Amino acid sequence: MKLRDRIRVALDTVTFYISCPECVYCHTKLKRDERAICSACAEKLTEYKERRCSKCAQNLPDCTCTNDYLASCGVRKLFKVYRYRYSGEENVGSNLIFSLKHENRRDVVDFLADELSRTIISGTGGKTSDFILTAVPRRRKSILKYGYDHAESLAKAVAQKLGAGYIRLFASSSVKAQKETHGEERRKNAKFRLINKAVDLYGKRIIIFDDIVTTGSSMGNCAALIMSEKPKAVYGAAVAIAFRDLDPYYEAAFARIGIKM
């Protein structure tokens, strides 16, 4: 190992022990080979990842199904890691999202970027270097409050891992945070504008990132803005999904053999 690399490793080790990172769920001190969550909580996250899509019946990291609204906006595939379940109580999945949005931890971003990179590579056959990655933008009020745009941080980290490019394409004009809206109000509130019109998107493959896809309003509205530029394909990527496009027949069949949806 070169001296430069040894110094970098040493600095990373010192930084790790000085910062004393904790598991985002159980708050135990992480070991040197752990990131974001401890090994025990990683097993709990695996249970979330093993949930099946109600359309294709695959585990969620292997599934690229979108919901109806995203499809209507031109999003062909949606890459995701697990299903988000907010019950008012803490769980591994919700705590990872919370940390990504509010704590700006590099290890959390890196951990989730690895998870998403794997599902994107699997869902695209591994040819990712020609992708343009972008993100659903955070509201300016939230950026001022927390000091960063979490979806942008995630997209940039994934771009580096995939050898792809990142371009900021959108800005938010939303009045409220999406979590404060419901139903049709979500689509009306999800307002964005294209700010990088000089970028040639014709014939390009684009992935739009967000933390959670609930109804798809934000991601779908961003996708609709660039469809007139005639990209080759528009995909979505999110850490988690909250929607369920249920097929009653398959849901009942899965329930009979004990498969959780």
mmCIF file of C-alpha atoms in Angstrom, residues 4-261:
data_model
loop_
_atom_site.group_PDB
_atom_site.id
_atom_site.type_symbol
_atom_site.label_atom_id
_atom_site.label_comp_id
_atom_site.label_asym_id
_atom_site.label_seq_id
_atom_site.Cartn_x
_atom_site.Cartn_y
_atom_site.Cartn_z
ATOM 1 C CA ARG A 4 -0.653 8.248 0.567
ATOM 2 C CA ASP A 5 -3.187 5.426 0.888
ATOM 3 C CA ARG A 6 -1.874 4.484 4.335
ATOM 4 C CA ILE A 7 -2.286 8.074 5.509
ATOM 5 C CA ARG A 8 -5.840 8.183 4.142
ATOM 6 C CA VAL A 9 -6.767 4.938 5.918
ATOM 7 C CA ALA A 10 -5.209 6.184 9.156
ATOM 8 C CA LEU A 11 -7.110 9.477 8.971
ATOM 9 C CA ASP A 12 -10.372 7.664 8.249
ATOM 10 C CA THR A 13 -9.788 5.391 11.252
ATOM 11 C CA VAL A 14 -9.036 8.318 13.583
ATOM 12 C CA THR A 15 -12.086 10.203 12.305
ATOM 13 C CA PHE A 16 -14.258 7.140 12.864
ATOM 14 C CA TYR A 17 -13.241 6.681 16.485
ATOM 15 C CA ILE A 18 -13.409 10.392 17.284
ATOM 16 C CA SER A 19 -16.933 10.677 15.899
ATOM 17 C CA CYS A 20 -18.089 7.477 17.695
ATOM 18 C CA PRO A 21 -20.974 6.800 15.264
ATOM 19 C CA GLU A 22 -24.008 4.959 16.602
ATOM 20 C CA CYS A 23 -26.467 2.624 14.929
ATOM 21 C CA VAL A 24 -29.359 4.783 13.717
ATOM 22 C CA TYR A 25 -31.854 2.355 15.235
ATOM 23 C CA CYS A 26 -30.549 0.767 18.447
ATOM 24 C CA HIS A 27 -27.902 3.467 19.110
ATOM 25 C CA THR A 28 -25.153 1.015 20.014
ATOM 26 C CA LYS A 29 -21.621 2.066 19.062
ATOM 27 C CA LEU A 30 -20.764 0.827 15.594
ATOM 28 C CA LYS A 31 -17.778 -1.402 14.925
ATOM 29 C CA ARG A 32 -15.134 -0.368 12.423
ATOM 30 C CA ASP A 33 -16.606 -2.587 9.687
ATOM 31 C CA GLU A 34 -20.198 -1.398 10.253
ATOM 32 C CA ARG A 35 -21.897 1.584 8.629
ATOM 33 C CA ALA A 36 -25.127 3.322 9.623
ATOM 34 C CA ILE A 37 -26.619 0.257 11.322
ATOM 35 C CA CYS A 38 -25.139 -2.551 13.414
ATOM 36 C CA SER A 39 -25.073 -6.167 12.254
ATOM 37 C CA ALA A 40 -28.148 -7.102 14.320
ATOM 38 C CA CYS A 41 -30.199 -4.252 12.847
ATOM 39 C CA ALA A 42 -28.923 -5.118 9.367
ATOM 40 C CA GLU A 43 -30.701 -8.456 9.770
ATOM 41 C CA LYS A 44 -33.919 -6.607 10.587
ATOM 42 C CA LEU A 45 -33.481 -4.496 7.453
ATOM 43 C CA THR A 46 -33.107 -7.699 5.443
ATOM 44 C CA GLU A 47 -36.649 -8.636 6.498
ATOM 45 C CA TYR A 48 -37.905 -5.390 4.926
ATOM 46 C CA LYS A 49 -35.940 -6.076 1.743
ATOM 47 C CA GLU A 50 -37.419 -9.562 1.458
ATOM 48 C CA ARG A 51 -40.964 -8.217 1.180
ATOM 49 C CA ARG A 52 -42.477 -8.999 -2.220
ATOM 50 C CA CYS A 53 -43.841 -6.678 -4.877
ATOM 51 C CA SER A 54 -47.561 -7.285 -5.335
ATOM 52 C CA LYS A 55 -47.182 -7.026 -9.129
ATOM 53 C CA CYS A 56 -44.088 -9.049 -10.040
ATOM 54 C CA ALA A 57 -43.716 -11.057 -6.793
ATOM 55 C CA GLN A 58 -39.982 -10.340 -6.615
ATOM 56 C CA ASN A 59 -38.175 -9.071 -3.526
ATOM 57 C CA LEU A 60 -38.248 -5.279 -3.592
ATOM 58 C CA PRO A 61 -34.543 -4.725 -4.411
ATOM 59 C CA ASP A 62 -35.038 -6.939 -7.484
ATOM 60 C CA CYS A 63 -38.298 -5.244 -8.493
ATOM 61 C CA THR A 64 -38.470 -2.340 -10.965
ATOM 62 C CA CYS A 65 -42.261 -1.852 -10.972
ATOM 63 C CA THR A 66 -43.601 1.701 -10.800
ATOM 64 C CA ASN A 67 -47.041 2.839 -9.688
ATOM 65 C CA ASP A 68 -49.692 4.099 -12.085
ATOM 66 C CA TYR A 69 -48.951 7.796 -11.599
ATOM 67 C CA LEU A 70 -45.219 7.445 -12.220
ATOM 68 C CA ALA A 71 -45.910 5.385 -15.327
ATOM 69 C CA SER A 72 -48.281 8.072 -16.628
ATOM 70 C CA CYS A 73 -45.469 10.638 -16.224
ATOM 71 C CA GLY A 74 -43.019 8.553 -18.249
ATOM 72 C CA VAL A 75 -41.083 6.769 -15.483
ATOM 73 C CA ARG A 76 -40.361 3.305 -16.894
ATOM 74 C CA LYS A 77 -38.739 1.676 -13.878
ATOM 75 C CA LEU A 78 -38.476 2.438 -10.185
ATOM 76 C CA PHE A 79 -35.483 1.108 -8.268
ATOM 77 C CA LYS A 80 -36.018 0.712 -4.536
ATOM 78 C CA VAL A 81 -34.536 -1.036 -1.496
ATOM 79 C CA TYR A 82 -37.429 -1.660 0.892
ATOM 80 C CA ARG A 83 -41.025 -0.763 1.702
ATOM 81 C CA TYR A 84 -41.417 2.156 4.094
ATOM 82 C CA ARG A 85 -43.789 1.484 6.945
ATOM 83 C CA TYR A 86 -44.465 4.365 9.295
ATOM 84 C CA SER A 87 -46.545 3.202 12.231
ATOM 85 C CA GLY A 88 -45.658 6.007 14.633
ATOM 86 C CA GLU A 89 -42.961 3.811 16.150
ATOM 87 C CA GLU A 90 -39.276 3.682 15.319
ATOM 88 C CA ASN A 91 -37.995 0.917 13.056
ATOM 89 C CA VAL A 92 -34.784 0.345 11.120
ATOM 90 C CA GLY A 93 -36.191 1.547 7.800
ATOM 91 C CA SER A 94 -37.795 4.738 9.094
ATOM 92 C CA ASN A 95 -34.715 5.606 11.173
ATOM 93 C CA LEU A 96 -32.462 5.321 8.129
ATOM 94 C CA ILE A 97 -34.744 7.720 6.257
ATOM 95 C CA PHE A 98 -34.831 10.117 9.218
ATOM 96 C CA SER A 99 -31.044 10.117 9.478
ATOM 97 C CA LEU A 100 -30.664 10.703 5.737
ATOM 98 C CA LYS A 101 -33.052 13.672 5.872
ATOM 99 C CA HIS A 102 -31.974 15.309 9.129
ATOM 100 C CA GLU A 103 -28.537 14.205 10.304
ATOM 101 C CA ASN A 104 -26.322 14.460 7.202
ATOM 102 C CA ARG A 105 -24.234 11.431 8.231
ATOM 103 C CA ARG A 106 -21.750 10.414 5.551
ATOM 104 C CA ASP A 107 -21.894 6.754 6.577
ATOM 105 C CA VAL A 108 -25.688 6.704 6.168
ATOM 106 C CA VAL A 109 -25.485 8.256 2.703
ATOM 107 C CA ASP A 110 -22.737 5.810 1.724
ATOM 108 C CA PHE A 111 -24.645 2.808 3.093
ATOM 109 C CA LEU A 112 -27.866 3.701 1.259
ATOM 110 C CA ALA A 113 -25.944 4.579 -1.911
ATOM 111 C CA ASP A 114 -24.444 1.081 -1.892
ATOM 112 C CA GLU A 115 -27.883 -0.465 -1.471
ATOM 113 C CA LEU A 116 -29.363 1.553 -4.344
ATOM 114 C CA SER A 117 -26.345 1.047 -6.588
ATOM 115 C CA ARG A 118 -26.763 -2.715 -6.356
ATOM 116 C CA THR A 119 -30.430 -2.635 -7.318
ATOM 117 C CA ILE A 120 -29.765 -0.199 -10.197
ATOM 118 C CA ILE A 121 -26.966 -2.379 -11.571
ATOM 119 C CA SER A 122 -29.212 -5.436 -11.309
ATOM 120 C CA GLY A 123 -32.142 -3.691 -12.963
ATOM 121 C CA THR A 124 -30.156 -2.234 -15.863
ATOM 122 C CA GLY A 125 -27.812 -5.074 -16.705
ATOM 123 C CA GLY A 126 -24.817 -3.229 -15.279
ATOM 124 C CA LYS A 127 -24.451 -0.643 -18.062
ATOM 125 C CA THR A 128 -24.648 2.545 -16.015
ATOM 126 C CA SER A 129 -21.792 4.845 -17.052
ATOM 127 C CA ASP A 130 -23.906 6.667 -19.639
ATOM 128 C CA PHE A 131 -26.668 7.540 -17.141
ATOM 129 C CA ILE A 132 -27.441 11.087 -16.047
ATOM 130 C CA LEU A 133 -28.433 11.140 -12.382
ATOM 131 C CA THR A 134 -30.460 13.936 -10.837
ATOM 132 C CA ALA A 135 -32.706 14.388 -7.793
ATOM 133 C CA VAL A 136 -36.091 15.634 -6.674
ATOM 134 C CA PRO A 137 -35.022 18.935 -5.077
ATOM 135 C CA ARG A 138 -35.581 19.792 -1.441
ATOM 136 C CA ARG A 139 -37.490 22.969 -0.677
ATOM 137 C CA ARG A 140 -35.248 25.993 -0.071
ATOM 138 C CA LYS A 141 -36.763 26.414 3.399
ATOM 139 C CA SER A 142 -35.712 22.874 4.331
ATOM 140 C CA ILE A 143 -32.216 23.311 2.880
ATOM 141 C CA LEU A 144 -31.757 26.424 5.011
ATOM 142 C CA LYS A 145 -33.009 24.542 8.058
ATOM 143 C CA TYR A 146 -30.870 21.405 7.684
ATOM 144 C CA GLY A 147 -28.009 22.748 5.591
ATOM 145 C CA TYR A 148 -28.130 20.258 2.727
ATOM 146 C CA ASP A 149 -30.283 18.497 0.140
ATOM 147 C CA HIS A 150 -30.438 14.843 1.146
ATOM 148 C CA ALA A 151 -31.709 13.456 -2.181
ATOM 149 C CA GLU A 152 -28.939 15.312 -4.010
ATOM 150 C CA SER A 153 -26.319 13.917 -1.607
ATOM 151 C CA LEU A 154 -27.638 10.410 -2.226
ATOM 152 C CA ALA A 155 -27.735 10.823 -6.012
ATOM 153 C CA LYS A 156 -24.171 12.174 -6.101
ATOM 154 C CA ALA A 157 -22.918 9.253 -3.998
ATOM 155 C CA VAL A 158 -24.620 6.735 -6.302
ATOM 156 C CA ALA A 159 -23.269 8.526 -9.377
ATOM 157 C CA GLN A 160 -19.740 8.099 -8.065
ATOM 158 C CA LYS A 161 -20.276 4.395 -7.411
ATOM 159 C CA LEU A 162 -21.798 3.819 -10.863
ATOM 160 C CA GLY A 163 -19.277 5.919 -12.751
ATOM 161 C CA ALA A 164 -22.159 8.065 -13.987
ATOM 162 C CA GLY A 165 -22.695 11.831 -14.083
ATOM 163 C CA TYR A 166 -24.809 13.958 -11.751
ATOM 164 C CA ILE A 167 -26.596 17.114 -12.953
ATOM 165 C CA ARG A 168 -28.924 19.325 -10.942
ATOM 166 C CA LEU A 169 -31.940 19.764 -13.198
ATOM 167 C CA PHE A 170 -34.763 20.954 -10.949
ATOM 168 C CA ALA A 171 -35.663 23.496 -8.276
ATOM 169 C CA SER A 172 -38.653 23.276 -5.950
ATOM 170 C CA SER A 173 -41.551 25.719 -5.973
ATOM 171 C CA SER A 174 -43.633 23.707 -3.499
ATOM 172 C CA VAL A 175 -45.364 25.732 -0.800
ATOM 173 C CA LYS A 176 -45.611 22.948 1.784
ATOM 174 C CA ALA A 177 -43.538 19.895 2.651
ATOM 175 C CA GLN A 178 -45.087 16.857 0.969
ATOM 176 C CA LYS A 179 -45.525 15.112 4.331
ATOM 177 C CA GLU A 180 -47.991 17.877 5.259
ATOM 178 C CA THR A 181 -50.271 17.095 2.302
ATOM 179 C CA HIS A 182 -52.591 14.233 1.403
ATOM 180 C CA GLY A 183 -54.322 12.795 -1.660
ATOM 181 C CA GLU A 184 -54.781 15.093 -4.636
ATOM 182 C CA GLU A 185 -53.229 17.959 -2.665
ATOM 183 C CA ARG A 186 -49.854 16.183 -2.928
ATOM 184 C CA ARG A 187 -49.852 16.440 -6.720
ATOM 185 C CA LYS A 188 -50.877 20.086 -6.682
ATOM 186 C CA ASN A 189 -48.264 20.946 -4.072
ATOM 187 C CA ALA A 190 -45.422 19.132 -5.873
ATOM 188 C CA LYS A 191 -44.305 22.054 -8.035
ATOM 189 C CA PHE A 192 -40.906 22.160 -9.704
ATOM 190 C CA ARG A 193 -39.153 24.039 -12.475
ATOM 191 C CA LEU A 194 -36.410 23.049 -14.881
ATOM 192 C CA ILE A 195 -33.323 25.144 -14.098
ATOM 193 C CA ASN A 196 -30.658 23.587 -16.322
ATOM 194 C CA LYS A 197 -32.159 23.961 -19.772
ATOM 195 C CA ALA A 198 -28.759 24.050 -21.462
ATOM 196 C CA VAL A 199 -28.219 20.332 -20.777
ATOM 197 C CA ASP A 200 -28.962 18.144 -23.794
ATOM 198 C CA LEU A 201 -31.209 15.332 -22.564
ATOM 199 C CA TYR A 202 -32.132 13.991 -25.991
ATOM 200 C CA GLY A 203 -31.547 10.256 -26.197
ATOM 201 C CA LYS A 204 -30.140 10.097 -22.653
ATOM 202 C CA ARG A 205 -31.022 7.678 -19.848
ATOM 203 C CA ILE A 206 -31.951 9.599 -16.709
ATOM 204 C CA ILE A 207 -32.530 8.471 -13.119
ATOM 205 C CA ILE A 208 -34.412 10.777 -10.739
ATOM 206 C CA PHE A 209 -33.646 10.178 -7.043
ATOM 207 C CA ASP A 210 -35.736 10.735 -3.917
ATOM 208 C CA ASP A 211 -35.728 9.349 -0.391
ATOM 209 C CA ILE A 212 -39.274 7.907 -0.337
ATOM 210 C CA VAL A 213 -41.895 7.472 -3.036
ATOM 211 C CA THR A 214 -45.328 7.701 -1.434
ATOM 212 C CA THR A 215 -47.717 8.558 -4.265
ATOM 213 C CA GLY A 216 -45.022 9.434 -6.806
ATOM 214 C CA SER A 217 -46.231 13.038 -7.103
ATOM 215 C CA SER A 218 -42.831 14.700 -6.691
ATOM 216 C CA MET A 219 -40.833 12.308 -8.831
ATOM 217 C CA GLY A 220 -43.558 12.045 -11.457
ATOM 218 C CA ASN A 221 -43.921 15.810 -11.797
ATOM 219 C CA CYS A 222 -40.155 16.162 -12.208
ATOM 220 C CA ALA A 223 -40.170 13.443 -14.872
ATOM 221 C CA ALA A 224 -42.980 15.178 -16.762
ATOM 222 C CA LEU A 225 -40.838 18.322 -17.027
ATOM 223 C CA ILE A 226 -38.181 16.598 -19.088
ATOM 224 C CA MET A 227 -40.288 14.323 -21.281
ATOM 225 C CA SER A 228 -40.493 17.029 -23.964
ATOM 226 C CA GLU A 229 -36.683 16.833 -24.223
ATOM 227 C CA LYS A 230 -37.136 13.296 -25.600
ATOM 228 C CA PRO A 231 -34.794 11.337 -23.329
ATOM 229 C CA LYS A 232 -34.218 7.692 -24.211
ATOM 230 C CA ALA A 233 -35.594 6.556 -20.850
ATOM 231 C CA VAL A 234 -36.501 8.046 -17.476
ATOM 232 C CA TYR A 235 -36.178 5.913 -14.349
ATOM 233 C CA GLY A 236 -36.764 6.597 -10.683
ATOM 234 C CA ALA A 237 -34.736 5.554 -7.642
ATOM 235 C CA ALA A 238 -35.701 5.772 -3.974
ATOM 236 C CA VAL A 239 -34.522 4.239 -0.739
ATOM 237 C CA ALA A 240 -38.071 3.154 0.063
ATOM 238 C CA ILE A 241 -41.602 3.083 -1.297
ATOM 239 C CA ALA A 242 -44.787 3.615 0.683
ATOM 240 C CA PHE A 243 -47.297 2.865 -2.063
ATOM 241 C CA ARG A 244 -48.874 -0.514 -2.775
ATOM 242 C CA ASP A 245 -50.436 -1.224 -6.164
ATOM 243 C CA LEU A 246 -52.281 -4.331 -5.050
ATOM 244 C CA ASP A 247 -53.462 -7.161 -7.204
ATOM 245 C CA PRO A 248 -56.108 -8.808 -4.949
ATOM 246 C CA TYR A 249 -55.622 -12.209 -6.568
ATOM 247 C CA TYR A 250 -51.870 -12.333 -5.994
ATOM 248 C CA GLU A 251 -52.088 -10.748 -2.553
ATOM 249 C CA ALA A 252 -54.520 -13.461 -1.424
ATOM 250 C CA ALA A 253 -52.379 -16.180 -2.994
ATOM 251 C CA PHE A 254 -49.234 -14.920 -1.270
ATOM 252 C CA ALA A 255 -51.053 -14.680 2.066
ATOM 253 C CA ARG A 256 -52.117 -18.308 1.836
ATOM 254 C CA ILE A 257 -48.502 -19.475 1.609
ATOM 255 C CA GLY A 258 -47.218 -17.030 4.209
ATOM 256 C CA ILE A 259 -45.418 -14.510 1.972
ATOM 257 C CA LYS A 260 -45.515 -10.964 3.345
ATOM 258 C CA MET A 261 -46.260 -8.079 1.010
#
